[in-house]
XYZ file of C-alpha atoms in Angstrom:
403
model
C -80.010 57.572 103.563
C -82.262 55.524 100.235
C -79.304 54.663 98.129
C -80.007 52.796 94.901
C -79.954 49.899 94.360
C -76.523 48.114 93.555
C -78.640 44.511 91.712
C -80.534 46.685 89.600
C -77.457 48.235 87.940
C -74.894 45.203 87.785
C -77.874 43.186 86.307
C -77.957 44.993 83.092
C -73.803 44.846 82.319
C -74.188 40.791 82.831
C -76.651 40.560 80.467
C -74.487 42.366 77.656
C -71.650 40.435 78.429
C -73.293 36.985 78.404
C -74.674 37.846 74.735
C -70.714 38.685 73.664
C -69.712 35.534 74.696
C -72.033 33.447 73.169
C -71.275 34.745 69.746
C -67.865 34.427 70.307
C -68.386 30.303 70.957
C -70.514 30.264 67.796
C -68.288 31.865 65.630
C -65.008 29.514 66.551
C -67.346 26.607 65.781
C -68.425 28.018 62.361
C -64.758 28.219 61.882
C -63.692 24.539 62.604
C -66.445 23.665 60.960
C -65.455 25.084 57.598
C -62.248 23.797 58.214
C -63.312 20.651 58.505
C -65.150 21.027 54.991
C -62.212 22.196 53.305
C -59.665 19.131 54.417
C -62.537 16.589 53.407
C -62.908 18.419 49.948
C -58.617 18.266 49.475
C -58.673 14.456 50.583
C -61.449 13.634 48.003
C -59.984 15.459 45.368
C -56.393 13.814 46.045
C -58.109 10.303 45.572
C -60.358 11.303 42.673
C -56.520 12.441 41.152
C -55.060 8.659 42.535
C -57.799 6.949 40.714
C -57.770 9.224 37.170
C -53.813 8.743 37.081
C -54.373 4.824 37.214
C -57.233 4.903 34.275
C -54.688 7.103 32.246
C -51.976 4.659 32.655
C -54.216 1.710 31.652
C -55.315 3.790 28.783
C -51.885 4.309 27.405
C -50.439 1.118 28.281
C -53.751 -0.990 25.856
C -53.386 1.833 23.084
C -49.490 2.688 22.913
C -49.313 -1.140 21.325
C -51.398 0.423 18.323
C -49.661 4.031 18.210
C -47.012 5.048 16.453
C -43.595 4.532 17.903
C -42.102 7.528 19.584
C -38.288 8.887 18.801
C -36.549 8.028 21.833
C -32.626 8.384 22.421
C -31.113 5.648 23.931
C -28.435 6.071 26.861
C -26.255 3.729 28.039
C -23.764 3.990 30.439
C -20.012 3.978 29.508
C -18.318 0.763 30.253
C -15.058 -0.818 28.830
C -17.338 -3.056 27.907
C -19.825 -1.137 25.850
C -20.003 -1.932 22.100
C -20.349 1.479 20.149
C -22.699 1.839 17.702
C -21.406 2.904 13.937
C -24.056 4.708 12.808
C -22.972 5.106 8.693
C -21.087 1.835 8.349
C -23.202 -0.045 9.967
C -26.405 1.487 7.813
C -28.446 -1.385 6.221
C -29.628 -0.118 2.626
C -32.737 -2.055 1.006
C -34.793 -2.066 -2.131
C -37.999 -1.113 -2.955
C -39.253 -4.827 -2.060
C -37.457 -5.522 0.929
C -34.494 -7.084 -0.155
C -31.074 -5.946 1.732
C -28.763 -4.344 -1.216
C -24.563 -4.241 -0.856
C -23.940 -0.532 -0.250
C -22.677 1.628 -3.233
C -19.617 1.610 -4.252
C -16.911 3.598 -3.950
C -14.880 5.143 -7.054
C -12.534 3.074 -8.107
C -8.911 4.483 -8.270
C -8.214 3.286 -12.038
C -10.132 1.170 -14.953
C -6.816 -1.095 -14.463
C -7.730 -4.155 -12.447
C -4.174 -5.908 -10.876
C -1.333 -4.435 -8.979
C 1.631 -1.794 -10.519
C 4.823 -2.222 -8.463
C 7.950 0.285 -8.920
C 10.968 1.891 -7.428
C 10.146 4.721 -4.824
C 12.983 6.378 -3.578
C 14.128 4.244 -0.378
C 11.023 1.720 -1.199
C 9.355 -0.510 -3.432
C 5.703 0.426 -3.965
C 2.943 -1.734 -5.246
C -0.295 -0.163 -5.774
C -3.504 -1.920 -6.129
C -4.947 -0.394 -9.129
C -8.724 -0.882 -8.418
C -8.456 0.946 -4.760
C -5.461 2.863 -5.335
C -3.862 1.591 -1.924
C -0.372 1.798 -1.562
C 2.191 -0.863 0.295
C 5.598 0.554 0.575
C 8.561 -1.992 1.238
C 11.880 -0.789 2.509
C 15.219 -1.611 0.563
C 17.133 -3.700 2.320
C 20.739 -4.360 2.123
C 21.425 -8.057 0.596
C 21.732 -10.619 2.375
C 24.797 -13.225 2.127
C 21.785 -16.267 1.757
C 19.876 -14.810 -0.655
C 19.897 -15.684 -4.484
C 19.059 -13.976 -7.453
C 17.237 -16.973 -9.087
C 14.912 -16.443 -6.117
C 14.139 -12.415 -6.908
C 12.218 -10.600 -9.368
C 14.393 -7.482 -10.800
C 13.542 -3.926 -10.443
C 16.257 -0.945 -11.514
C 16.194 2.796 -12.341
C 19.851 2.522 -14.140
C 21.749 4.028 -10.886
C 20.666 0.496 -8.747
C 18.661 -3.210 -9.201
C 16.488 -4.164 -6.241
C 15.585 -7.182 -5.878
C 11.614 -8.311 -4.930
C 10.836 -11.076 -3.414
C 6.603 -11.769 -2.988
C 6.910 -15.729 -1.751
C 6.787 -15.993 1.958
C 5.348 -14.701 4.728
C 5.360 -11.240 2.997
C 7.541 -8.942 0.972
C 10.755 -8.787 0.837
C 12.978 -6.050 -1.484
C 17.150 -5.881 -1.234
C 19.694 -4.264 -2.656
C 21.429 -6.040 -5.096
C 23.755 -3.608 -7.057
C 24.728 0.426 -6.396
C 25.368 2.037 -8.781
C 24.502 -0.358 -11.276
C 21.755 -2.474 -13.847
C 21.237 -6.467 -13.697
C 20.677 -7.466 -17.322
C 20.194 -11.393 -18.083
C 23.082 -13.162 -20.345
C 22.803 -15.849 -22.839
C 26.469 -16.775 -22.059
C 26.720 -20.527 -20.712
C 28.958 -19.523 -17.708
C 27.233 -16.305 -16.865
C 23.401 -15.377 -15.380
C 23.475 -11.809 -15.637
C 25.680 -8.931 -16.920
C 26.383 -5.564 -14.120
C 26.403 -2.789 -16.472
C 27.502 0.424 -15.114
C 28.564 3.799 -16.328
C 31.644 5.118 -14.042
C 31.217 8.390 -15.866
C 27.649 9.072 -15.671
C 24.964 8.970 -18.103
C 26.557 8.592 -21.666
C 29.989 7.869 -20.623
C 32.084 4.931 -21.127
C 29.864 1.290 -20.626
C 31.304 -1.119 -18.234
C 30.100 -4.716 -17.689
C 30.916 -7.430 -15.147
C 29.842 -10.918 -14.906
C 27.530 -12.232 -12.179
C 27.597 -15.936 -11.592
C 24.888 -17.431 -9.540
C 26.554 -18.134 -6.368
C 27.258 -13.861 -6.109
C 30.698 -14.053 -7.576
C 31.917 -11.363 -9.896
C 34.261 -11.969 -12.715
C 35.676 -10.355 -15.743
C 35.808 -6.926 -17.128
C 34.681 -5.380 -20.139
C 34.342 -1.881 -21.498
C 32.351 -0.235 -24.211
C 32.819 3.017 -25.948
C 30.924 6.339 -24.565
C 27.292 6.530 -26.216
C 26.833 2.575 -26.677
C 23.736 0.970 -25.587
C 22.939 -2.195 -23.728
C 19.904 -4.025 -25.356
C 17.934 -6.973 -23.670
C 16.613 -9.149 -26.494
C 14.154 -12.239 -25.370
C 16.325 -15.271 -25.732
C 19.551 -13.795 -26.852
C 20.162 -12.228 -23.686
C 21.905 -8.833 -23.419
C 23.967 -6.890 -27.000
C 25.793 -4.303 -26.754
C 25.806 -1.521 -29.674
C 28.199 0.562 -30.655
C 27.142 4.537 -31.375
C 27.908 3.894 -34.932
C 28.317 0.400 -36.860
C 28.490 -3.087 -35.212
C 26.396 -4.729 -33.052
C 28.532 -7.392 -30.041
C 27.480 -9.589 -27.974
C 29.742 -9.884 -24.494
C 31.260 -13.057 -23.545
C 34.046 -13.672 -20.646
C 36.934 -13.398 -22.876
C 35.640 -10.135 -24.791
C 33.092 -9.185 -27.500
C 31.923 -11.253 -30.310
C 30.209 -9.250 -33.288
C 26.514 -9.999 -33.880
C 25.634 -7.653 -36.285
C 27.482 -5.432 -38.589
C 24.974 -2.423 -37.713
C 23.858 -0.830 -34.969
C 20.729 -2.985 -33.273
C 18.174 -0.936 -32.058
C 15.882 -3.733 -31.346
C 14.931 -7.651 -31.861
C 13.170 -10.558 -31.636
C 13.093 -14.422 -32.021
C 11.311 -13.104 -35.823
C 13.295 -9.692 -36.573
C 15.515 -7.304 -36.172
C 15.146 -3.663 -36.124
C 18.778 -2.205 -37.496
C 20.242 1.395 -38.030
C 22.007 1.206 -41.153
C 25.135 3.911 -41.986
C 27.156 4.325 -45.026
C 30.729 6.397 -45.474
C 29.211 9.843 -45.055
C 27.501 8.351 -41.752
C 23.711 9.086 -43.809
C 21.302 6.344 -41.898
C 18.410 4.851 -42.795
C 16.741 2.539 -40.030
C 14.876 -0.758 -41.495
C 13.096 -3.831 -40.342
C 15.310 -6.994 -41.241
C 13.177 -10.526 -41.105
C 15.309 -13.226 -39.584
C 14.328 -16.157 -41.498
C 15.104 -14.366 -44.714
C 17.151 -11.683 -44.309
C 15.263 -9.009 -46.203
C 15.228 -5.781 -45.020
C 12.471 -3.105 -44.934
C 12.877 0.196 -44.546
C 10.343 1.870 -41.355
C 8.629 5.779 -42.331
C 10.363 8.553 -41.976
C 8.541 9.998 -39.282
C 8.505 6.807 -37.122
C 12.316 7.625 -37.300
C 13.119 10.863 -37.210
C 13.477 10.869 -33.357
C 15.040 7.412 -31.780
C 14.227 7.209 -27.994
C 14.308 3.603 -27.695
C 12.171 1.005 -29.785
C 10.484 -1.978 -28.448
C 8.513 -4.904 -30.457
C 5.929 -6.645 -29.406
C 5.825 -10.707 -28.421
C 4.097 -11.650 -31.811
C 6.627 -9.088 -33.498
C 3.465 -7.251 -35.218
C 4.082 -3.888 -33.322
C 7.007 -1.400 -32.996
C 6.365 1.080 -30.600
C 9.167 4.474 -30.912
C 9.564 5.846 -26.643
C 9.291 8.907 -27.864
C 7.154 11.485 -26.073
C 4.027 11.241 -27.843
C 4.912 7.634 -28.582
C 5.212 6.718 -32.007
C 2.999 3.126 -33.167
C 3.794 1.110 -36.137
C 1.723 -1.976 -37.668
C 4.042 -3.984 -39.821
C 0.903 -5.604 -40.657
C -0.909 -2.712 -42.443
C 1.744 -0.393 -42.665
C -0.412 1.962 -40.687
C 1.552 4.763 -38.187
C 0.157 6.144 -35.376
C 0.572 9.059 -32.859
C -0.520 7.935 -29.312
C -1.111 10.965 -27.195
C -0.556 9.519 -23.564
C 3.376 10.110 -24.227
C 6.551 8.138 -23.479
C 9.763 7.802 -22.026
C 9.946 5.045 -19.760
C 10.710 1.536 -20.339
C 8.097 -0.015 -22.718
C 6.499 -3.417 -20.969
C 4.465 -5.546 -23.384
C 1.959 -7.688 -22.087
C 2.225 -11.199 -23.180
C -0.635 -11.413 -25.869
C 0.906 -8.413 -27.237
C -2.705 -6.447 -26.553
C -1.423 -3.362 -24.590
C 2.135 -1.980 -23.924
C 2.706 0.201 -20.624
C 5.672 2.672 -19.557
C 5.927 4.907 -16.746
C 6.166 9.004 -16.927
C 8.131 10.165 -14.894
C 8.911 13.962 -16.568
C 5.712 15.869 -15.308
C 3.167 14.184 -13.115
C 4.579 10.409 -12.539
C 1.488 8.362 -14.194
C 1.338 4.521 -15.888
C 0.157 4.830 -19.207
C -1.706 1.734 -20.994
C -1.737 1.576 -24.626
C -4.153 -0.738 -26.841
C -2.438 -1.040 -30.930
C -6.310 -2.648 -31.517
C -9.087 -0.673 -29.319
C -11.952 -1.864 -29.248
C -14.839 0.196 -31.192
C -15.403 3.746 -30.229
C -13.080 2.982 -27.174
C -9.671 4.741 -26.462
C -6.023 3.714 -27.373
C -4.718 4.629 -24.201
C -5.249 5.453 -20.644
C -3.464 6.876 -18.251
C -3.682 6.239 -14.398
C -1.858 9.124 -12.242
C 0.135 7.968 -9.567
C 1.128 11.381 -7.780
C -0.784 11.948 -4.201
C -0.135 8.722 -3.299
C 3.529 9.076 -1.526
C 5.305 6.985 -3.544
C 6.191 8.334 -7.172
C 8.430 6.177 -9.525
C 11.829 6.913 -9.497
C 12.890 8.324 -12.600
C 13.804 5.747 -15.416
C 12.110 2.866 -13.720
C 11.332 -0.745 -14.622
C 8.107 -2.117 -13.079
C 5.935 -4.973 -13.002
C 2.664 -5.120 -13.785
C -0.236 -7.232 -12.907
C -2.867 -5.648 -14.569
C -6.262 -6.391 -16.844
C -8.162 -4.190 -18.942
C -11.377 -3.690 -17.548
C -14.355 -4.483 -19.930
C -15.675 -1.059 -21.285
């Protein structure tokens, strides 16, 4: 009937569970304390890093004023008003002392200064001999209001084109098709219109062109005749063998019993032939009539003889061309070649012509070259897109550059 007291067993169990609950409470408290400490440490680190960043910015801003600049690309938002920066063209060149210098000049096109103007197909071409820049002017039909007196004439044996450089811009007009205009000394004729209806070497037809553009008269010369343009004399016509004539409104008048090859106000170059057609070429003094035979080598081939304005030099336009000095008797071969209506400078210091047989080229020869200098200069015109028409006359405004 005696039973073990229930209080003793129950008391031992309650003490065990109390100790366990107390241990769990202390663990939770330690965890909260550790978390709070970690948060505090993180907060302190954030504050320290923020303070360090402010200090670093201040230091960089103070040291950057004395530091080397840093290469940075400047970015600009593209807009319709943004100015593009040119890297090459805007570069300024400075010398050792810091003074600005002009950029290096480009290589010149030639050793000549000025302009060369000539016929090129359906255009008149004008070349800047310093830079090589080409200006092309289309050839238009002749307008009725234009007068020949206002035009400079260019020809290639098949047509004559008038060029006007005055006004707003250059104008090129076709004056005569299939013909060439040459000046006249006839009082009532301003120009002779020279054509060869049967082609090169055929009969020559001459029509008179008066100032108001009316063609009058018509003259014929036998095949093989040559028309010469002589300064202060106008147009002359040389038959294949024999006499030389001056055209007039009523026919031809004789100016020489021999075939004239060239002339100036001081001399005449004549081909004189006997009954057996044995010919010599002589220079005749216009004042005295005295004749002197030219060197055989100079006249072995007759292409076209021209006389310098001072009458000292004779040029036979063969290829290569021959140059004869009447003052010294010296004969010289110009390696620059020929073929092309020579044009002398006013002071006789140079003579120029165009070649079109191979590479289109302007040749300028100097009868008296400077010591050690070349006696001719060549300027190739190929590649400009405006090659000279074969047989073209030309206008040349050029000066030889100093050596």
